[in-house]
Short mmCIF file of C-alpha atoms and ligand atoms in Angstrom, two decimals:
data_model
loop_
_atom_site.label_atom_id
_atom_site.label_comp_id
_atom_site.label_asym_id
_atom_site.label_seq_id
_atom_site.Cartn_x
_atom_site.Cartn_y
_atom_site.Cartn_z
CA MET A 130 -5.97 -40.32 70.46
CA THR A 131 -6.42 -37.46 68.04
CA GLN A 132 -4.92 -38.30 64.70
CA PHE A 133 -3.18 -35.80 62.48
CA SER A 134 -5.74 -34.24 60.15
CA PHE A 135 -6.51 -31.03 58.28
CA THR A 136 -9.92 -29.36 58.02
CA LEU A 137 -10.45 -26.57 55.51
CA SER A 138 -13.16 -24.20 56.72
CA ALA A 139 -13.20 -21.47 54.06
CA THR A 140 -11.55 -20.33 50.85
CA ASP A 141 -11.33 -16.91 49.23
CA GLY A 142 -9.85 -17.03 45.76
CA ALA A 143 -6.80 -19.28 46.05
CA ALA A 144 -6.45 -18.48 49.78
CA ARG A 145 -7.59 -20.96 52.42
CA THR A 146 -8.24 -21.03 56.16
CA GLY A 147 -8.66 -24.08 58.34
CA VAL A 148 -7.30 -26.10 61.25
CA ILE A 149 -4.61 -28.77 61.50
CA HIS A 150 -5.55 -31.18 64.29
CA THR A 151 -2.75 -32.90 66.21
CA PRO A 152 -2.61 -34.77 69.55
CA ARG A 153 -0.74 -31.75 70.97
CA GLY A 154 -3.32 -29.20 69.93
CA GLU A 155 -4.78 -27.35 66.98
CA ILE A 156 -2.88 -25.22 64.50
CA ARG A 157 -4.98 -22.46 62.94
CA THR A 158 -4.08 -21.84 59.30
CA PRO A 159 -2.68 -19.85 57.63
CA ALA A 160 -0.09 -20.28 60.40
CA PHE A 161 3.20 -18.55 61.07
CA MET A 162 5.73 -20.72 62.94
CA PRO A 163 8.37 -18.90 65.01
CA VAL A 164 11.79 -20.56 64.75
CA GLY A 165 13.29 -22.16 67.87
CA THR A 166 16.64 -23.08 66.36
CA ALA A 167 18.52 -24.29 69.43
CA ALA A 168 15.45 -25.39 71.45
CA THR A 169 14.56 -21.78 72.22
CA VAL A 170 12.96 -18.88 70.38
CA LYS A 171 15.77 -16.47 71.19
CA ALA A 172 14.98 -13.88 73.89
CA MET A 173 11.50 -15.34 74.55
CA LEU A 174 9.99 -17.62 77.20
CA PRO A 175 7.78 -20.34 75.68
CA GLU A 176 4.71 -18.92 77.44
CA SER A 177 5.48 -15.52 75.90
CA VAL A 178 5.70 -17.08 72.43
CA ARG A 179 2.32 -18.70 73.07
CA ALA A 180 0.90 -15.36 74.28
CA THR A 181 1.69 -13.82 70.89
CA GLY A 182 -0.71 -16.37 69.36
CA ALA A 183 1.70 -19.01 68.03
CA ASP A 184 0.19 -22.50 67.80
CA ILE A 185 3.36 -24.28 66.65
CA LEU A 186 7.14 -23.82 66.70
CA LEU A 187 9.84 -24.95 64.31
CA GLY A 188 12.98 -26.74 65.56
CA ASN A 189 16.16 -27.33 63.54
CA THR A 190 17.42 -30.88 63.17
CA TYR A 191 20.89 -29.76 62.07
CA HIS A 192 21.50 -27.60 65.15
CA LEU A 193 19.96 -30.02 67.65
CA MET A 194 21.79 -33.11 66.31
CA LEU A 195 25.11 -31.32 66.86
CA ARG A 196 24.22 -29.76 70.20
CA PRO A 197 22.97 -31.09 72.59
CA THR A 198 22.33 -34.15 70.28
CA ALA A 199 19.01 -35.84 69.54
CA GLU A 200 19.93 -38.84 71.70
CA ARG A 201 20.44 -36.61 74.75
CA ILE A 202 17.13 -34.80 74.15
CA ALA A 203 15.38 -38.20 73.83
CA ARG A 204 16.89 -39.41 77.12
CA LEU A 205 15.60 -36.21 78.76
CA GLY A 206 12.05 -36.86 77.59
CA GLY A 207 11.94 -35.34 74.09
CA LEU A 208 12.09 -31.83 72.68
CA HIS A 209 8.70 -30.64 73.99
CA LYS A 210 9.62 -31.39 77.59
CA PHE A 211 13.25 -30.30 77.15
CA MET A 212 12.30 -26.80 75.95
CA ASN A 213 9.03 -26.51 77.93
CA TRP A 214 6.75 -26.19 74.88
CA GLU A 215 3.94 -28.73 75.02
CA ARG A 216 2.20 -27.63 71.83
CA PRO A 217 3.03 -28.90 68.32
CA ILE A 218 6.58 -28.74 66.95
CA LEU A 219 7.66 -29.10 63.33
CA THR A 220 11.27 -30.05 62.69
CA ASP A 221 13.10 -29.50 59.43
CA SER A 222 15.12 -32.37 57.98
CA GLY A 223 18.57 -30.82 58.38
CA GLY A 224 19.14 -30.92 54.63
CA PHE A 225 18.93 -27.21 53.97
CA GLN A 226 21.15 -26.21 56.87
CA VAL A 227 23.80 -28.81 56.08
CA MET A 228 24.05 -27.13 52.69
CA SER A 229 24.16 -23.61 54.10
CA LEU A 230 26.14 -23.99 57.37
CA ALA A 231 28.31 -27.11 57.47
CA SER A 232 31.76 -27.41 55.89
CA LEU A 233 33.57 -30.24 54.05
CA ARG A 234 30.29 -31.53 52.65
CA LYS A 235 30.33 -34.71 50.62
CA LEU A 236 27.08 -35.50 48.84
CA THR A 237 26.33 -38.98 47.50
CA GLU A 238 23.20 -40.89 46.53
CA GLU A 239 23.19 -42.34 50.05
CA GLY A 240 23.29 -39.03 51.93
CA VAL A 241 25.69 -36.32 53.04
CA THR A 242 28.72 -36.30 55.33
CA PHE A 243 29.88 -32.99 56.74
CA SER A 244 31.84 -31.21 59.44
CA SER A 245 30.08 -29.34 62.22
CA HIS A 246 30.29 -25.53 62.04
CA ILE A 247 30.66 -25.61 65.85
CA ASP A 248 33.69 -27.85 66.42
CA GLY A 249 34.58 -29.42 63.08
CA SER A 250 33.42 -32.90 64.18
CA LYS A 251 32.31 -35.25 61.42
CA HIS A 252 28.64 -36.19 60.97
CA HIS A 253 26.32 -37.95 58.57
CA LEU A 254 22.77 -37.29 57.43
CA SER A 255 20.62 -39.42 55.16
CA PRO A 256 16.87 -39.84 54.78
CA GLU A 257 16.99 -42.70 57.32
CA ARG A 258 19.16 -40.80 59.84
CA SER A 259 17.04 -37.64 59.51
CA MET A 260 13.85 -39.65 60.23
CA GLU A 261 15.58 -41.25 63.23
CA ILE A 262 16.68 -37.88 64.64
CA GLN A 263 13.27 -36.28 64.19
CA LYS A 264 11.68 -39.28 65.92
CA LEU A 265 14.14 -38.99 68.83
CA LEU A 266 13.22 -35.30 69.13
CA GLY A 267 9.54 -36.29 69.16
CA SER A 268 8.44 -33.73 66.60
CA ASP A 269 4.79 -33.70 65.54
CA ILE A 270 5.45 -32.74 61.93
CA VAL A 271 8.51 -34.38 60.40
CA MET A 272 10.02 -33.10 57.15
CA ALA A 273 11.35 -35.43 54.45
CA PHE A 274 15.11 -35.19 53.88
CA ASP A 275 15.88 -33.18 50.76
CA GLU A 276 18.61 -31.29 48.99
CA CYS A 277 18.29 -27.64 48.03
CA PRO A 278 20.80 -26.63 45.36
CA ALA A 279 22.78 -23.45 45.97
CA LEU A 280 21.79 -20.54 43.72
CA PRO A 281 22.54 -19.59 41.04
CA ALA A 282 21.99 -23.06 39.55
CA ASP A 283 21.20 -23.91 35.95
CA GLU A 284 18.07 -25.86 35.10
CA ALA A 285 19.93 -29.15 34.58
CA ALA A 286 21.47 -28.90 38.04
CA VAL A 287 18.09 -28.03 39.59
CA ALA A 288 16.47 -31.02 37.81
CA LYS A 289 19.21 -33.42 38.95
CA SER A 290 18.95 -32.18 42.54
CA MET A 291 15.13 -32.37 42.49
CA ARG A 292 15.19 -36.00 41.31
CA LEU A 293 17.67 -36.90 44.05
CA SER A 294 15.33 -35.23 46.57
CA MET A 295 12.41 -37.29 45.21
CA ARG A 296 14.37 -40.53 45.69
CA TRP A 297 15.17 -39.33 49.21
CA ALA A 298 11.48 -38.50 49.75
CA GLU A 299 10.62 -42.13 49.03
CA ARG A 300 13.31 -43.35 51.43
CA SER A 301 12.05 -40.85 54.04
CA ARG A 302 8.52 -42.24 53.67
CA ASP A 303 9.78 -45.83 54.11
CA ALA A 304 11.94 -44.94 57.11
CA PHE A 305 9.20 -42.88 58.80
CA GLY A 306 6.90 -45.91 58.88
CA ASP A 307 3.52 -45.77 60.56
CA ARG A 308 3.41 -43.33 63.48
CA PRO A 309 -0.17 -42.45 64.47
CA GLY A 310 -0.55 -38.83 65.57
CA HIS A 311 2.64 -37.78 63.78
CA ALA A 312 2.82 -36.37 60.27
CA LEU A 313 5.40 -36.59 57.50
CA PHE A 314 5.55 -33.78 54.92
CA GLY A 315 7.14 -34.15 51.48
CA ILE A 316 9.05 -31.24 49.97
CA MET A 317 8.50 -30.08 46.38
CA GLN A 318 11.62 -28.86 44.60
CA GLY A 319 12.26 -27.73 41.03
CA GLY A 320 13.45 -24.13 41.34
CA VAL A 321 11.53 -21.65 39.19
CA THR A 322 10.78 -24.14 36.36
CA ARG A 323 7.10 -25.04 36.04
CA GLU A 324 7.68 -28.48 34.46
CA LEU A 325 10.12 -29.48 37.23
CA ARG A 326 7.71 -28.30 39.93
CA GLU A 327 4.92 -30.34 38.34
CA GLU A 328 7.13 -33.45 38.05
CA SER A 329 8.19 -33.09 41.69
CA ALA A 330 4.61 -32.64 42.92
CA GLN A 331 3.42 -35.70 40.98
CA LYS A 332 6.20 -37.85 42.46
CA LEU A 333 5.36 -36.70 46.00
CA LYS A 334 1.65 -37.38 45.47
CA ASP A 335 2.47 -40.88 44.20
CA ILE A 336 4.45 -41.53 47.40
CA GLY A 337 1.75 -39.94 49.57
CA PHE A 338 2.36 -37.52 52.43
CA ASP A 339 0.33 -35.91 55.24
CA GLY A 340 1.26 -32.44 53.98
CA TYR A 341 3.37 -30.85 51.28
CA ALA A 342 6.05 -28.18 51.49
CA LEU A 343 7.42 -25.91 48.81
CA GLY A 344 11.21 -25.90 49.12
CA GLY A 345 13.86 -24.10 47.14
CA LEU A 346 12.08 -20.73 47.39
CA ALA A 347 13.04 -17.70 49.49
CA VAL A 348 16.66 -18.60 48.77
CA GLY A 349 17.59 -15.41 46.94
CA GLU A 350 15.46 -15.63 43.79
CA GLY A 351 13.51 -12.49 44.74
CA GLN A 352 9.85 -11.88 45.57
CA GLU A 353 8.69 -11.57 41.97
CA ALA A 354 10.19 -14.93 40.95
CA MET A 355 8.86 -16.56 44.13
CA PHE A 356 5.32 -15.25 43.54
CA SER A 357 5.42 -16.40 39.91
CA VAL A 358 6.08 -19.97 41.16
CA LEU A 359 3.38 -19.60 43.83
CA ASP A 360 0.92 -18.56 41.10
CA TYR A 361 0.86 -22.18 39.88
CA ALA A 362 2.79 -24.56 42.17
CA PRO A 363 0.28 -24.85 45.08
CA GLY A 364 -2.29 -25.96 42.50
CA PHE A 365 -0.17 -29.06 41.76
CA LEU A 366 -0.70 -30.23 45.36
CA PRO A 367 -3.74 -31.97 46.89
CA ALA A 368 -6.30 -29.40 48.09
CA ASP A 369 -7.10 -31.41 51.22
CA LYS A 370 -3.56 -31.39 52.68
CA PRO A 371 -1.62 -28.51 54.30
CA ARG A 372 0.83 -26.58 52.11
CA TYR A 373 3.93 -25.20 53.79
CA LEU A 374 6.17 -22.55 52.26
CA MET A 375 9.57 -22.93 53.93
CA GLY A 376 11.59 -19.94 55.15
CA VAL A 377 9.13 -17.12 54.38
CA GLY A 378 9.35 -14.29 55.11
CA LYS A 379 8.78 -10.56 55.26
CA PRO A 380 5.20 -9.46 56.02
CA ASP A 381 4.44 -8.66 52.36
CA ASP A 382 5.89 -12.06 51.30
CA ILE A 383 3.54 -13.73 53.80
CA VAL A 384 0.48 -11.84 52.58
CA GLY A 385 1.31 -12.67 48.94
CA ALA A 386 1.89 -16.34 49.78
CA VAL A 387 -1.40 -16.63 51.67
CA GLU A 388 -3.22 -15.02 48.74
CA ARG A 389 -1.74 -17.81 46.56
CA GLY A 390 -2.92 -20.70 48.74
CA ILE A 391 -0.15 -21.28 51.31
CA ASP A 392 -1.22 -22.58 54.77
CA MET A 393 2.01 -22.56 56.81
CA MET A 394 5.22 -20.53 56.91
CA ASP A 395 8.28 -20.08 59.12
CA CYS A 396 11.04 -17.50 59.29
CA VAL A 397 13.74 -16.29 61.68
CA LEU A 398 13.10 -12.71 60.56
CA PRO A 399 10.84 -11.43 63.40
CA SER A 400 13.10 -12.82 66.12
CA ARG A 401 16.41 -12.01 64.41
CA SER A 402 15.28 -8.47 63.57
CA GLY A 403 14.26 -7.97 67.19
CA ARG A 404 17.85 -8.49 68.28
CA THR A 405 19.23 -6.01 65.76
CA GLY A 406 16.88 -3.13 66.59
CA GLN A 407 14.38 -3.66 63.76
CA ALA A 408 10.64 -3.60 64.43
CA TRP A 409 8.03 -4.73 61.90
CA THR A 410 4.78 -2.79 62.17
CA ARG A 411 1.63 -2.37 60.12
CA ARG A 412 3.08 0.98 59.00
CA GLY A 413 6.41 -0.43 57.90
CA GLN A 414 9.79 -1.22 59.37
CA ILE A 415 11.15 0.84 62.24
CA ASN A 416 14.83 1.05 63.04
CA ILE A 417 14.80 1.81 66.77
CA LYS A 418 18.42 2.97 66.83
CA ASN A 419 17.52 5.90 64.56
CA ALA A 420 18.02 9.19 66.48
CA ARG A 421 14.49 10.37 65.63
CA HIS A 422 13.15 8.01 68.32
CA MET A 423 15.33 9.43 71.13
CA ASP A 424 12.67 11.80 72.54
CA ASP A 425 9.57 10.06 71.17
CA PRO A 426 7.07 9.17 73.95
CA ARG A 427 4.82 7.18 71.58
CA PRO A 428 4.81 3.39 71.40
CA LEU A 429 6.21 1.54 68.38
CA ASP A 430 2.66 1.07 67.11
CA GLU A 431 -0.42 2.58 68.79
CA ALA A 432 -2.60 -0.23 67.44
CA CYS A 433 -0.41 -3.02 68.88
CA ASN A 434 -1.38 -4.69 72.15
CA CYS A 435 2.00 -6.33 72.91
CA PRO A 436 3.89 -5.55 76.15
CA ALA A 437 6.51 -3.51 74.29
CA CYS A 438 3.83 -1.23 72.84
CA ARG A 439 1.53 -1.17 75.91
CA ASN A 440 4.20 -0.28 78.45
CA TYR A 441 7.20 1.35 76.75
CA SER A 442 7.96 4.36 74.58
CA ARG A 443 10.09 4.49 71.47
CA ALA A 444 12.45 6.66 73.53
CA TYR A 445 12.90 3.84 76.06
CA LEU A 446 13.34 1.20 73.36
CA HIS A 447 15.92 3.44 71.68
CA HIS A 448 17.75 3.90 74.98
CA VAL A 449 17.93 0.20 75.93
CA PHE A 450 19.08 -0.71 72.42
CA LYS A 451 21.86 1.91 72.59
CA ALA A 452 22.82 0.75 76.10
CA GLN A 453 22.90 -2.87 74.82
CA GLU A 454 20.50 -3.99 77.53
CA MET A 455 19.06 -7.51 77.10
CA ILE A 456 15.51 -6.20 77.46
CA SER A 457 15.93 -4.49 74.09
CA GLY A 458 16.03 -7.78 72.18
CA MET A 459 13.33 -9.23 74.44
CA LEU A 460 10.83 -6.41 73.85
CA LEU A 461 11.45 -5.99 70.11
CA THR A 462 11.28 -9.77 69.52
CA TRP A 463 8.02 -9.94 71.47
CA HIS A 464 6.59 -7.06 69.44
CA ASN A 465 7.70 -8.57 66.11
CA LEU A 466 6.26 -12.00 66.89
CA HIS A 467 3.05 -10.38 68.13
CA TYR A 468 2.78 -8.33 64.92
CA TYR A 469 3.31 -11.43 62.76
CA GLN A 470 0.67 -13.41 64.67
CA ASP A 471 -1.76 -10.46 64.51
CA LEU A 472 -1.22 -10.38 60.76
CA MET A 473 -1.98 -14.13 60.51
CA ALA A 474 -5.13 -13.71 62.64
CA GLY A 475 -6.23 -10.85 60.37
CA LEU A 476 -5.62 -12.96 57.27
CA ARG A 477 -7.55 -15.92 58.72
CA ALA A 478 -10.53 -13.72 59.66
CA ALA A 479 -10.51 -12.00 56.26
CA ILE A 480 -10.50 -15.32 54.37
CA ALA A 481 -13.28 -16.66 56.59
CA ALA A 482 -15.35 -13.54 55.88
CA GLY A 483 -14.60 -13.58 52.14
CA ARG A 484 -12.98 -10.14 52.27
CA LEU A 485 -9.31 -10.99 51.72
CA SER A 486 -8.83 -8.54 48.84
CA ALA A 487 -10.06 -5.63 51.02
CA PHE A 488 -7.75 -6.77 53.85
CA VAL A 489 -4.77 -6.96 51.51
CA ALA A 490 -5.57 -3.52 50.04
CA GLU A 491 -5.63 -2.05 53.55
CA PHE A 492 -2.39 -3.85 54.45
CA HIS A 493 -0.61 -2.22 51.52
CA ALA A 494 -2.25 1.20 52.09
CA GLU A 495 -1.15 1.31 55.75
CA ARG A 496 2.42 0.45 54.80
CA ALA A 497 2.39 3.07 52.06
CA ALA A 498 1.18 5.68 54.59
CA GLY A 499 4.51 4.86 56.16
CA ASP A 500 6.63 5.27 59.23
CA ILE A 501 9.62 3.60 57.73
CA ASP A 502 13.17 4.33 58.82
CA PRO A 503 16.05 4.21 56.40
CA LEU A 504 18.19 1.19 57.27
ZN1 ZN B 727 3.86 -4.16 69.75
#
């Protein structure tokens, strides 16, 4: 059986390209992971997600443990079979979403109890329970259970939270055990403080993980603050393991993160935007409900090869959005995911060819040339 492993094939400055090998297939890096919150990437069939170029999906422990429950998914053969996606799946630990979605949270050293945002029922998550749930789901890449403090938080609160997350990382490692073919990633915390990031990275390296995530970013600190952390934090992590920046982001966030040595990212943005009439293109963000598209026979993006751009005009996309037809969210989501995966493929090729800076310059020039709608 193929074991979990990571091969770096080229670097360009701090940026890297390579392949993560798993028993369920290869993940080309830098990789963008579409989010399949409730065992579906909203408005997309799994084969359509794959057709955009996605090698891996993200599933949410918090949502799946509440509905339909991890135990039910396990009885039905695991998450891959349940949602008809046979390629790799990464699941988050539930920690972040408990903090952002659940109510009546009670946080202790042991873990967190909370009430479901769906029906108010009471639940518990801890490092051990999170590892159990992610095993029941059958995910290929399991995330350590951590706590992300709500912003704004002072440095003392960030430090206290980070050290709790590091104790939980150790418990996650112990509870995960030895599972050949499956990977466990640790999550670096420490906010925007260099010393805390370094302390967190050292602790995670001492424990030892198959990959390392950067948590506590893209939570409202702004792009400039995020990039300033990414200027140094990836360098605290082992060069021979994947680095995953959680919850990022907009296309320019992704490009900046890849330039700084990030290998994996995830975000709901391309799929969520697709359902609200927003299209991301190489020439900027298009708001399809804007009246200027009403008579426009052109596609969203002439250079895009997705079904929405090959077969439909902006006028049609405007019409079906206005008429609240389901195909509107389907086509715009497909386009957005296709654009994101095209961007990742372009980044990978540029790094492999040693011409990332030229690629990034062109990326910014095309956006500046502009086709951007006011929101
Ligand atoms: Zn398109």
